[in-house]
Coordinates of C-alpha atoms (C1' of nucleotides) in Angstrom, one line a residue:
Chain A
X195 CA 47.5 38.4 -24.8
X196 CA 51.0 37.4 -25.8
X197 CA 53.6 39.8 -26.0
X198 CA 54.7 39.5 -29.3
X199 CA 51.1 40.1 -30.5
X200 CA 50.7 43.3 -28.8
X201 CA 54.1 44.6 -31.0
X202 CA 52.4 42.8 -34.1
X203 CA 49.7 45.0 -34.0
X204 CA 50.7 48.0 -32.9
X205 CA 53.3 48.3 -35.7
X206 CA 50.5 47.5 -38.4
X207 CA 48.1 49.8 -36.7
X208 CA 50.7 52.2 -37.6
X209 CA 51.4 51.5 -41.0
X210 CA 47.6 51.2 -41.6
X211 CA 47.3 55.0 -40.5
X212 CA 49.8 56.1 -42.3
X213 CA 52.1 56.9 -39.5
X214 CA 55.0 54.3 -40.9
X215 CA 55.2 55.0 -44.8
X216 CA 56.4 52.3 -47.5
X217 CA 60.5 52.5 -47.6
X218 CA 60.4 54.1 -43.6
X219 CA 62.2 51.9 -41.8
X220 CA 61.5 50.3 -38.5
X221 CA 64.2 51.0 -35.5
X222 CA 67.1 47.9 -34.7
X223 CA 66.0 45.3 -33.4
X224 CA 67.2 46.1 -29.3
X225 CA 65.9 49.7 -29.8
X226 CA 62.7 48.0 -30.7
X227 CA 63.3 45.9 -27.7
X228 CA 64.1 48.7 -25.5
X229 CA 61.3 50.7 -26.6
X230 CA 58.5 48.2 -25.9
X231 CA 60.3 46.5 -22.7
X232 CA 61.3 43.2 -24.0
X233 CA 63.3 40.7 -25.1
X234 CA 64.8 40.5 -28.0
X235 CA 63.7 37.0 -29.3
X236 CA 59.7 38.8 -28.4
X237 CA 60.9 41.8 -31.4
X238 CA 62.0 38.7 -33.5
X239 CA 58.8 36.7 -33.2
X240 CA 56.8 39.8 -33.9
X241 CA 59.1 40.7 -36.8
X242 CA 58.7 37.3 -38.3
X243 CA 55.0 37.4 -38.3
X244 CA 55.2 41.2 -40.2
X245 CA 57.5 39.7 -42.8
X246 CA 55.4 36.7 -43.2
X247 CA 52.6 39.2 -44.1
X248 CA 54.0 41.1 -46.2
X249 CA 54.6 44.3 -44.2
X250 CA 58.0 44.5 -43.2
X251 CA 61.4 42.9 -44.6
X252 CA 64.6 42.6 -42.6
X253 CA 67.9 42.0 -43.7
X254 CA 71.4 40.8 -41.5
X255 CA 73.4 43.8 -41.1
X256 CA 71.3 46.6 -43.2
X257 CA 72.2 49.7 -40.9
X258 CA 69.0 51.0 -40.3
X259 CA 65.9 48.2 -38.8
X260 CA 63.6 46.7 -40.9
X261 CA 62.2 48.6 -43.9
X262 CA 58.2 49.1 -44.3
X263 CA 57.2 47.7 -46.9
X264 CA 54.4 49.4 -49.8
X265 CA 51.6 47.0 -50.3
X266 CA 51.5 43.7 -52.3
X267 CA 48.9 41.1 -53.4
X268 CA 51.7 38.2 -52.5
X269 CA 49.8 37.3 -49.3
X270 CA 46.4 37.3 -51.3
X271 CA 48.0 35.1 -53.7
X272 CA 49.5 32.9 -50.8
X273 CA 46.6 32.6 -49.0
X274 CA 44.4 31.4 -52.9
X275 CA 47.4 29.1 -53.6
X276 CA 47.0 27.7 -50.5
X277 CA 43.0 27.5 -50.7
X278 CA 43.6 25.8 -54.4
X279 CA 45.7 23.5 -52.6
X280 CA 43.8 22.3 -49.6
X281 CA 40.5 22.7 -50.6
X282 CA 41.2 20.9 -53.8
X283 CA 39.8 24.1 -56.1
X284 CA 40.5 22.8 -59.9
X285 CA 41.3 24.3 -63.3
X286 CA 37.5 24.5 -63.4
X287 CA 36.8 26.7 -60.1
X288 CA 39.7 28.6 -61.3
X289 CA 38.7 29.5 -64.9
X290 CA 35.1 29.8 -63.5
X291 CA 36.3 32.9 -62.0
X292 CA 38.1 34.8 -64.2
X293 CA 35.9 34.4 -66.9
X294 CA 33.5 36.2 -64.7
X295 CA 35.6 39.0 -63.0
X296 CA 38.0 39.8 -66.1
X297 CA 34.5 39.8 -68.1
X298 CA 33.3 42.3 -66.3
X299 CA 36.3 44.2 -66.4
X300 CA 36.2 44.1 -69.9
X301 CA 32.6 45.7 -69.8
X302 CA 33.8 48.1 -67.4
X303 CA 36.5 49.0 -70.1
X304 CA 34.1 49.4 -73.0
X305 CA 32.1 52.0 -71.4
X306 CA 34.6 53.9 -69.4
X307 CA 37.6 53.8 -71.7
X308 CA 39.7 57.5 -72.9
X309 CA 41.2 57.3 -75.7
X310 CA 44.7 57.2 -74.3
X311 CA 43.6 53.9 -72.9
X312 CA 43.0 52.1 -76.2
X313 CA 46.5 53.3 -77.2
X314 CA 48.0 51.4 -74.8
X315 CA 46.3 48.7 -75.2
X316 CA 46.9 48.5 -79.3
X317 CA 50.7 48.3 -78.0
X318 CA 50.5 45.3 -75.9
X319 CA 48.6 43.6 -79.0
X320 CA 51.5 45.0 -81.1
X321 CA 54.4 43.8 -78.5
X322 CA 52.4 40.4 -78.6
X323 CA 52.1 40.0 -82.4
X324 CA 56.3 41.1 -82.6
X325 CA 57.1 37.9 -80.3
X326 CA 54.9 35.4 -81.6
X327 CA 56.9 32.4 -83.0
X328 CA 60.3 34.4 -81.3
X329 CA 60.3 35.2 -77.9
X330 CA 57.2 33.7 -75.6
X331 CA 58.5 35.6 -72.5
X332 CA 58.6 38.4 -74.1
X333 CA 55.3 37.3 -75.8
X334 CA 53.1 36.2 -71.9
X335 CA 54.2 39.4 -70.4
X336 CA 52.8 41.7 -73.3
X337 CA 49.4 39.3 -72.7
X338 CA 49.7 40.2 -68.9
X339 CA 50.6 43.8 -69.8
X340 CA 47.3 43.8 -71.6
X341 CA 45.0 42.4 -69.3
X342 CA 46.0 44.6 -66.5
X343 CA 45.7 47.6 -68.7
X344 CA 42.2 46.5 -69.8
X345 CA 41.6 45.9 -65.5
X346 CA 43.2 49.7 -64.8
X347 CA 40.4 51.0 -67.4
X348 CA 37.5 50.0 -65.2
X349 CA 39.5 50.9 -61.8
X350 CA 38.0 48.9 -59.0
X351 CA 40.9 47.8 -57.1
X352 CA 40.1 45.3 -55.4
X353 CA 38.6 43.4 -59.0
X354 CA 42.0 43.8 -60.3
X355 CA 43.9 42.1 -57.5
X356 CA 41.6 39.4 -57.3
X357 CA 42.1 38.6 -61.3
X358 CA 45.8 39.1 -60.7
X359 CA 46.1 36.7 -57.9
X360 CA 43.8 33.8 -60.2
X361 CA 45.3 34.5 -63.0
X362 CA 48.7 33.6 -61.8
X363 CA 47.5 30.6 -60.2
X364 CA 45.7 29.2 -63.6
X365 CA 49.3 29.6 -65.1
X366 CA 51.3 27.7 -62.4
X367 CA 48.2 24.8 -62.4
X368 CA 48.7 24.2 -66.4
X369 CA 52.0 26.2 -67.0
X370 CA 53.2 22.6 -68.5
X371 CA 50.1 22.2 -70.6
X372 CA 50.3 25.2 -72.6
X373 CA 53.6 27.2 -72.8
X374 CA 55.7 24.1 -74.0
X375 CA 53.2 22.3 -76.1
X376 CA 53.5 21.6 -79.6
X377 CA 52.3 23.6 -81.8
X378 CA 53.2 26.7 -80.0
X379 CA 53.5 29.5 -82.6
X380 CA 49.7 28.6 -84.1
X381 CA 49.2 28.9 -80.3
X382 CA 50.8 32.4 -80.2
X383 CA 48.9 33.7 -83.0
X384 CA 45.3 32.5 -82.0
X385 CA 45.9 34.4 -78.9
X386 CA 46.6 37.4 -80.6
X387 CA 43.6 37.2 -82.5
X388 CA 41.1 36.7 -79.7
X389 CA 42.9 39.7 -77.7
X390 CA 42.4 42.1 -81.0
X391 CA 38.4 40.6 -81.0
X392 CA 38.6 41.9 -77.2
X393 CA 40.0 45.0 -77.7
X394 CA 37.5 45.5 -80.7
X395 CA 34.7 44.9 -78.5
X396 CA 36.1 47.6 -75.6
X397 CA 36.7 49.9 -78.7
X398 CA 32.9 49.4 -79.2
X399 CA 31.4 50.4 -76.0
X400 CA 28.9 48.5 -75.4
X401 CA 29.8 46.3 -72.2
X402 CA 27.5 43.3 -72.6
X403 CA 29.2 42.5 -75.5
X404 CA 32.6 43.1 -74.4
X405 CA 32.0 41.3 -71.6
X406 CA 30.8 38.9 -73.6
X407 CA 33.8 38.2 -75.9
X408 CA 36.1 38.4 -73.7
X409 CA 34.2 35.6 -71.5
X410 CA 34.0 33.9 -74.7
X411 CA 37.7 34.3 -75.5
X412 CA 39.0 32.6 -72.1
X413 CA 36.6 29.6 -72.5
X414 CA 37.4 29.2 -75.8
X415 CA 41.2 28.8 -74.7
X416 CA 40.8 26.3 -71.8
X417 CA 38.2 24.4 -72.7
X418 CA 40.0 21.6 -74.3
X419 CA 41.4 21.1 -70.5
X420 CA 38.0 20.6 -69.0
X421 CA 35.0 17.9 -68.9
X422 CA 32.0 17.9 -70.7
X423 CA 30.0 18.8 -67.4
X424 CA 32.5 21.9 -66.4
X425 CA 31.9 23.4 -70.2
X426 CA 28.5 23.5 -69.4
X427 CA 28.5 25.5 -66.2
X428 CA 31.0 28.1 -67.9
X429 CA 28.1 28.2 -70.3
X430 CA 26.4 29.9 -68.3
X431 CA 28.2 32.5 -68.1
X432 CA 27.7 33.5 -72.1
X433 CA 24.6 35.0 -73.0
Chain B
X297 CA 68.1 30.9 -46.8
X298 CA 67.1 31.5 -43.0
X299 CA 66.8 28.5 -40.8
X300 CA 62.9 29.1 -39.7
X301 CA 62.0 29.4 -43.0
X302 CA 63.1 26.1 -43.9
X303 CA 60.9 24.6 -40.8
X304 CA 58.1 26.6 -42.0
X305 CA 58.3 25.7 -45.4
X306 CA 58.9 21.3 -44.3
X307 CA 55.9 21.7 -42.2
X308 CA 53.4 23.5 -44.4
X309 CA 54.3 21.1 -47.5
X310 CA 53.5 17.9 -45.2
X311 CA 50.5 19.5 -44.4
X312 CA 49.3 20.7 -47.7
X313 CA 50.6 16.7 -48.7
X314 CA 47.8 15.8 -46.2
X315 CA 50.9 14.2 -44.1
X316 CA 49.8 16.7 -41.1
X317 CA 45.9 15.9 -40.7
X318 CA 43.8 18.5 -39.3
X319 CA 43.7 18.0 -35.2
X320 CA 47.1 16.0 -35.3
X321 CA 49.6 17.8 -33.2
X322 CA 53.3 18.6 -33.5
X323 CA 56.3 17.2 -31.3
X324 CA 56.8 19.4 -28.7
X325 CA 59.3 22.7 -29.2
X326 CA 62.3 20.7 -27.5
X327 CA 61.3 17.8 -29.5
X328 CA 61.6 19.7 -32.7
X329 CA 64.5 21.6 -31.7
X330 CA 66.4 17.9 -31.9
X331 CA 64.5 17.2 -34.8
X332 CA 65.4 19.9 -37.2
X333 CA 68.8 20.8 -35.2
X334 CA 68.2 24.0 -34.5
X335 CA 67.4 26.3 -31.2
X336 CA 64.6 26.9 -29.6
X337 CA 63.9 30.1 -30.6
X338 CA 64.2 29.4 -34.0
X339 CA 61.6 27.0 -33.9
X340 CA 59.6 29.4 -31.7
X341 CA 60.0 32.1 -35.2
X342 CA 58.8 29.5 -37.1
X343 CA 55.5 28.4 -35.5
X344 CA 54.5 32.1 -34.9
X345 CA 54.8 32.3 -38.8
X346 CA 52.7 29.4 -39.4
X347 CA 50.2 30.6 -36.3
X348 CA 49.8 33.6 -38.1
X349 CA 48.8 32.0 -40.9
X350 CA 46.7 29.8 -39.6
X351 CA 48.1 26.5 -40.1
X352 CA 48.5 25.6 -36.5
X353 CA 47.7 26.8 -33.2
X354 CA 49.7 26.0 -29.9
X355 CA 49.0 27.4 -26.3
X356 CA 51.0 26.8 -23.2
X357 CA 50.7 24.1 -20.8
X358 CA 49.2 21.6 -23.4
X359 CA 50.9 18.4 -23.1
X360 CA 51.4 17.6 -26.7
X361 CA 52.9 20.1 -29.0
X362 CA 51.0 22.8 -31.6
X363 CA 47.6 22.0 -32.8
X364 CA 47.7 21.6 -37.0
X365 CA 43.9 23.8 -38.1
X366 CA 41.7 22.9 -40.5
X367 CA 41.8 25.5 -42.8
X368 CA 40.1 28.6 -42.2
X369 CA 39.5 31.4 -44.8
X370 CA 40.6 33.8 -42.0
X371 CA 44.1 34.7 -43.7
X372 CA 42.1 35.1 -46.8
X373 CA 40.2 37.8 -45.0
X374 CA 42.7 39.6 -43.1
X375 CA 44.6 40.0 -47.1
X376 CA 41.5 41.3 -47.5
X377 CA 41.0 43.8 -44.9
X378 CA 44.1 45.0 -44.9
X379 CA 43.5 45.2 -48.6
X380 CA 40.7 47.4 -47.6
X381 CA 42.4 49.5 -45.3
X382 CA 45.7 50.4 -47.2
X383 CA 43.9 50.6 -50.7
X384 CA 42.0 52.5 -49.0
X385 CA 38.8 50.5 -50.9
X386 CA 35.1 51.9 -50.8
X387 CA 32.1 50.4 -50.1
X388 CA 31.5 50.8 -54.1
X389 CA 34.2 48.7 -54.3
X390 CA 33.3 45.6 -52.1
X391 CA 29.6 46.2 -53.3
X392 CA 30.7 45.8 -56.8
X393 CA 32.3 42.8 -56.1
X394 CA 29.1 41.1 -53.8
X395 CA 26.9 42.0 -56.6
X396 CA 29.1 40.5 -59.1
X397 CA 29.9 37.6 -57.3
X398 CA 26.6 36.8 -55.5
X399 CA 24.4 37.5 -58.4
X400 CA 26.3 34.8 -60.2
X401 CA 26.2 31.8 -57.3
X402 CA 22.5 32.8 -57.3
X403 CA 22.0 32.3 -61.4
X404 CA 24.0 29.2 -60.5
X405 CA 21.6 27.9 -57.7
X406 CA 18.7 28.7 -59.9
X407 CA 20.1 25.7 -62.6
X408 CA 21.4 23.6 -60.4
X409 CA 19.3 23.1 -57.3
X410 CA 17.5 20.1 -56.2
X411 CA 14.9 19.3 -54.0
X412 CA 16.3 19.4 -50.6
X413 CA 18.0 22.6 -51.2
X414 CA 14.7 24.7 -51.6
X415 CA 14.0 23.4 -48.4
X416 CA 17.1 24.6 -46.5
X417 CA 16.5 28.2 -48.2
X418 CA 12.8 27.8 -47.0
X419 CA 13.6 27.4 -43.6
X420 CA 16.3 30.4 -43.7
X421 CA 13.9 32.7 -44.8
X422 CA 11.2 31.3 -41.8
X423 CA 13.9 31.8 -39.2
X424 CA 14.6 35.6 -40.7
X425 CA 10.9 36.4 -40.6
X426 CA 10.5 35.0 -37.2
X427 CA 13.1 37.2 -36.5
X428 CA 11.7 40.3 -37.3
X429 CA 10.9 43.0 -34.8
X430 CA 12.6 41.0 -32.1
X431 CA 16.0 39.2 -32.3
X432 CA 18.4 40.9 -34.5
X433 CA 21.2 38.6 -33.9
X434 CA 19.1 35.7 -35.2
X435 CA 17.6 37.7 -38.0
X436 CA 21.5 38.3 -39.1
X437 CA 22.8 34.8 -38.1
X438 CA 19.6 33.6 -40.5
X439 CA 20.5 36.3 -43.3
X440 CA 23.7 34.8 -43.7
X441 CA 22.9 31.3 -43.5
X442 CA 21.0 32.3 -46.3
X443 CA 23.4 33.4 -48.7
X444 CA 25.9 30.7 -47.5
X445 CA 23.0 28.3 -48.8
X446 CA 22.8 29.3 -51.9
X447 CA 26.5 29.7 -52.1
X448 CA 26.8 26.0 -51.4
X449 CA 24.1 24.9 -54.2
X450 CA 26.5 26.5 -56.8
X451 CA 29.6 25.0 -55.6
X452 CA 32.3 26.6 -56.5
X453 CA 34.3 27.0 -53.5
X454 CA 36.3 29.7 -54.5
X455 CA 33.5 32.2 -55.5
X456 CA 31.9 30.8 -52.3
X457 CA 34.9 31.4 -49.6
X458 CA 35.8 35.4 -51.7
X459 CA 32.2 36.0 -51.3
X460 CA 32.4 35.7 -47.3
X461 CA 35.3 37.5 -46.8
X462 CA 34.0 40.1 -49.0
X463 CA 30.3 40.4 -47.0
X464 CA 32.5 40.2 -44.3
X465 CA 34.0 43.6 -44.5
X466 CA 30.8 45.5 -46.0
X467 CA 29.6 44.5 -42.3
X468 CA 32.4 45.9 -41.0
X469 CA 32.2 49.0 -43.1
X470 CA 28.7 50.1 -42.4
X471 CA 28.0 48.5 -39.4
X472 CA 26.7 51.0 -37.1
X473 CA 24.8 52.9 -40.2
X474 CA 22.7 49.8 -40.8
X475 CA 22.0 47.6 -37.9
X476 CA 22.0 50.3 -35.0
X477 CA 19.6 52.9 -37.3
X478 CA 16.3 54.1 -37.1
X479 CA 13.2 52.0 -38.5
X480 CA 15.4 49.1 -37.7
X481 CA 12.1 46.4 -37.8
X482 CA 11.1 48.0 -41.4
X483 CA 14.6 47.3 -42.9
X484 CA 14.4 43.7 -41.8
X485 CA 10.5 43.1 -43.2
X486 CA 12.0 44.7 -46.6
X487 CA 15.3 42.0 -46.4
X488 CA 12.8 39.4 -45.8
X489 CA 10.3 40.1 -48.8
X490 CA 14.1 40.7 -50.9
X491 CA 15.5 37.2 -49.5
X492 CA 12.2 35.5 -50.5
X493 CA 12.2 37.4 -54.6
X494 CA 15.6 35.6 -54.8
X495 CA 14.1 32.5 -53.4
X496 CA 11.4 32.4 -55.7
X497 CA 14.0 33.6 -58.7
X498 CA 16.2 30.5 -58.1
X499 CA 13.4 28.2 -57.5
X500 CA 12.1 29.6 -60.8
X501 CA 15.1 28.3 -62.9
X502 CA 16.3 31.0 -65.2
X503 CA 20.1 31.6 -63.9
X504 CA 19.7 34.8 -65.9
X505 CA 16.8 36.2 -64.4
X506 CA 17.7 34.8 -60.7
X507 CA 21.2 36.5 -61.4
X508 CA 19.3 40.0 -61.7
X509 CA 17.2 39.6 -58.8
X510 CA 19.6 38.8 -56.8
X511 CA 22.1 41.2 -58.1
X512 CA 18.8 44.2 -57.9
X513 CA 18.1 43.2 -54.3
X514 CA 21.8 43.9 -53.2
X515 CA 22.0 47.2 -55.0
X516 CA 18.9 48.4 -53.5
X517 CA 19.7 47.4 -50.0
X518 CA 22.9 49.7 -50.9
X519 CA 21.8 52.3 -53.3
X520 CA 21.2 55.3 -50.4
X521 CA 25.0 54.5 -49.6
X522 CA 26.4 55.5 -52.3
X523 CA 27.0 58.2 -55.0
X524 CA 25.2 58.9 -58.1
X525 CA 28.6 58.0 -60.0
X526 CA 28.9 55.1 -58.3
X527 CA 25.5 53.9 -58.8
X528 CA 26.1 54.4 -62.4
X529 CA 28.5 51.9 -62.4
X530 CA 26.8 49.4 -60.5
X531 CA 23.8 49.9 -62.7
X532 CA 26.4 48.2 -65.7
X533 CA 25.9 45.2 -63.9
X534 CA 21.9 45.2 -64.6
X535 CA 20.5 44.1 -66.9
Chain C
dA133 C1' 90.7 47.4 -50.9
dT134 C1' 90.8 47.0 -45.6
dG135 C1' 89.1 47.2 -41.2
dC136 C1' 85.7 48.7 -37.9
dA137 C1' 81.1 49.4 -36.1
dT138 C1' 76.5 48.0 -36.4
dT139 C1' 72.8 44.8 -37.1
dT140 C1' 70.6 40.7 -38.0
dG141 C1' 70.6 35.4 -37.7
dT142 C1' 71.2 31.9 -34.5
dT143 C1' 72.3 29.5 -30.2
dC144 C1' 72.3 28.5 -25.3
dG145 C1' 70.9 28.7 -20.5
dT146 C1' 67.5 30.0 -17.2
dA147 C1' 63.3 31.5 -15.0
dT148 C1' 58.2 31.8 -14.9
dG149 C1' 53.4 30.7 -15.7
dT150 C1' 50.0 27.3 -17.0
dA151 C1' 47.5 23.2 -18.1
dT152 C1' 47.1 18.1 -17.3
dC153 C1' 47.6 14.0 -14.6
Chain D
dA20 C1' 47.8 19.3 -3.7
dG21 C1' 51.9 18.1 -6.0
dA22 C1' 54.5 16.6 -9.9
dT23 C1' 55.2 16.9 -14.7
dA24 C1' 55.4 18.7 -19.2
dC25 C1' 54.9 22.4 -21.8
dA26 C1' 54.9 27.2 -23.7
dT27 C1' 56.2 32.0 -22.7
dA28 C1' 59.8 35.1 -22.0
dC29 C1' 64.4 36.9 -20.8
dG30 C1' 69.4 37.9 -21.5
dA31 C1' 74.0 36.9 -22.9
dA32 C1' 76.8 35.3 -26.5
dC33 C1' 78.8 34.3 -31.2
dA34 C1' 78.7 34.2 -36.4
dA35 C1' 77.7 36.3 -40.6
dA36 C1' 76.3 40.2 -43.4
dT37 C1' 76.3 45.0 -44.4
dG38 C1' 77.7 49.9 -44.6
dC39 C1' 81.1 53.4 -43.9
dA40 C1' 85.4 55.6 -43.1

DNA sequence: ATGCATTTGTTCGTATGTATC
DNA sequence: AGATACATACGAACAAATGCA
C-alpha cells in the first residue's frame, strides 16, 4: 500500500466520523509531514487526491493547513458529467431520468406537504412570473429555487442530489437550445404556467397525479428536442 | 491556476476526446516532465488526481508509463458512499431509490424485450435455484446478474450504472443482517420464486404491472427493515 | 501602508524498490 | 543473474501568496 494512500484515508476516515468537522482545518503541510513520518511531496500527493474529492481545499500562504471542507454534490456531478461524456448518455437518457425522480418527488410533495411549504413555493412562481420577458437569470434561478423546494418537501436526500446533479447537466447539454432562442419571453411564460399546474397538483394531494403532471410538464418542454422513438419510451412513464 | 491542474485537465480532455483510448499508456513521468515543462513531482500530483479518479492507473516497474482505464462507475460509487456516510442516508433512503429505479427498468424490460433476452433471465433464475441451500456466492453472483439483465433490456445507461452503485451500498448496509442470518436457505427459495413473479411480469408485457411486481418484490424483501413511517412512504410508490 | 514570518506551489537532485528483458 | 527502465519516496531549496504586527 502506497504511502500517500494510507494519509488519504486516514484523513477521510476522520472526517467521516466526525472527528475533522467542516471549516476545521488540517495542520501545515510539514507538521502533516512530521506527524505521519514523511516527505513532504507524500502530504502533497495525498492532499491533492482530498481536494480532488471534494474534502479538503488548500490555499498558498493561508496561515493555518488546509480547511475541511462541508459536503458537496460537485464530485457526484463530476463523476455523471463525465459518464454523460464517455459513455455517450444523450438528452434522452438524461430527461428519462428526471422525469422519473423529480416525478416522484413531486408525489412525495403532494402528500407530505405543510402549509409553510406551499408558501414558499407560490414565491418562487411569483419571483418567476416578475422576471419573465426582464431578467432570465433572475428568472432560471427562481425555476431552480422551485424545484429544490418542491425536492426538500419529500426529504429523501439522496433523490434530491441525484435530480440536482441531472438537472444541471440537461442545462449545460442544451443551454444553447433554449435560454437564447427566439421567442424567449412566450418561452418564459409557458414555464410559468406548467410550474403553477405543478404546484396545483402538490396543493391537491393526491401523488399520482402530481407525479403525473409534473412528468407531463418536463416532457412537454423537451420533447421537441427528441426523436419519435425517445417520445415514446418517456411515454411510458405517463399513466 | 496550479500547474497539475492544467496536466490533469489536457489529459482528461484528450481522453474524454477519445484521443487517449482505453489500454493506451502515457509517456513515462520523465517523459512528461519534458513534455509539459514541469517537475517531477508535479506531474506525480497530477496522475494521483486522475488515479483517484479513475482515469488511469500506473504501478512501478512497468516499462511504459500509466495505464489510461476504461471507465468504471467506481468514482460514481464512492460519491455515493461517501454520500451515504456523511448524509448520513438510511436504508429508507437507498431502498426508495432501488424501488424507484428498478421498478421502472423492469416496466421498461417488460415493453421492450425480445426473444433472446427471456432466455438470458431464464438461465439467471436456473443458476439461483441451483444455488439454493448450497452456494451462496453463486446464488448472489446469479441474483445480480439478474437485475443487471433486465437493466440491460431497458437501456438506459444512466438509470442502469445509479442503480448498481445504489444496490451496491444496501449490500454494504445490511450485509451481515441478511446473508449471515438464520433460515438462510428459506430466504433464497423466497428470492427465487420473487425473481421468477418479475420474470413472468416482464415476459407478460404490461410495463405497468411488471413495474409493481417488481417494485412489491423489493419492498417485501425489505419491509421487516424498516419502520412503519418509512413503510408508509414506500407504499406511495405502489400502486 | 510596510515588512516579516508562515505556508503553499514548484523545482531539483538523489536514493530505493520493482518489474521486464 | 544482471542490466535497464520505471515508479516510489525523500529532503533541500526558491518563489509567490497570505496574514499579522
Amino acid at each position: 500500500v502506497r504511502a500517500y494512500e494510507a494519509i488519504v484515508s486516514q484523513i477521510e476516515e476522520a472526517i467521516r466520523r466526525g472527528d475533522l468537522q467542516p471549516g476545521a482545518r488540517l495542520t501545515s503541510e510539514r507538521d502533516l509531514m512530521s506527524q505521519f513520518g514523511v516527505s513532504r511531496s507524500t502530504v502533497r500527493e495525498a492532499l491533492r487526491v482530498l481536494e480532488s474529492n471534494g474534502l479538503v481545499r488548500s490555499r498558498p500562504g493561508e496561515q493555518r493547513g488546509a480547511e475541511i471542507l462541508a459536503f458537496s454534490a460537485e464530485p457526484l456531478a463530476q463523476s455523471i458529467r463525465s459518464l454523460v461524456q464517455i459513455e455517450r448518455l444523450t438528452l434522452y437518457d438524461l430527461i428519462f431520468f428526471r422525469m422519473l425522480v423529480e416525478g416522484t418527488l413531486c408525489g412525495l410533495a403532494a402528500a407530505f406537504h405543510k402549509r409553510a411549504d406551499l408558501q414558499v413555493l407560490t414565491r418562487c412562481i411569483e419571483r418567476m412570473q416578475a422576471a419573465v420577458h426582464e431578467d432570465s437569470q433572475a428568472f432560471s434561478l427562481a425555476d431552480v429555487a422551485f424545484h429544490e423546494a418542491v425536492a426538500e418537501i419529500g426529504g429523501n436526500r439522496l433523490l434530491i442530489v441525484c435530480n440536482e446533479v441531472v438537472r444541471g447537466n440537461v442545462s449545460n447539454l442544451i443551454a444553447d437550445k433554449i435560454a437564447s432562442g427566439e421567442r424567449r419571453g412566450e418561452k418564459m411564460e409557458d414555464a410559468v404556467l406548467r410550474h403553477r399546474a405543478v404546484y396545483d397538483a402538490i396543493r391537491g394531494g393526491d401523488a399520482q397525479n402530481a407525479t403525473n403532471v409534473s412528468r407531463a410538464s418536463i416532457y412537454e418542454y423537451y420533447a421537441a428536442h427528441l426523436s419519435r422513438g425517445e417520445r415514446d419510451r418517456l411515454k411510458l412513464l405517463l399513466t
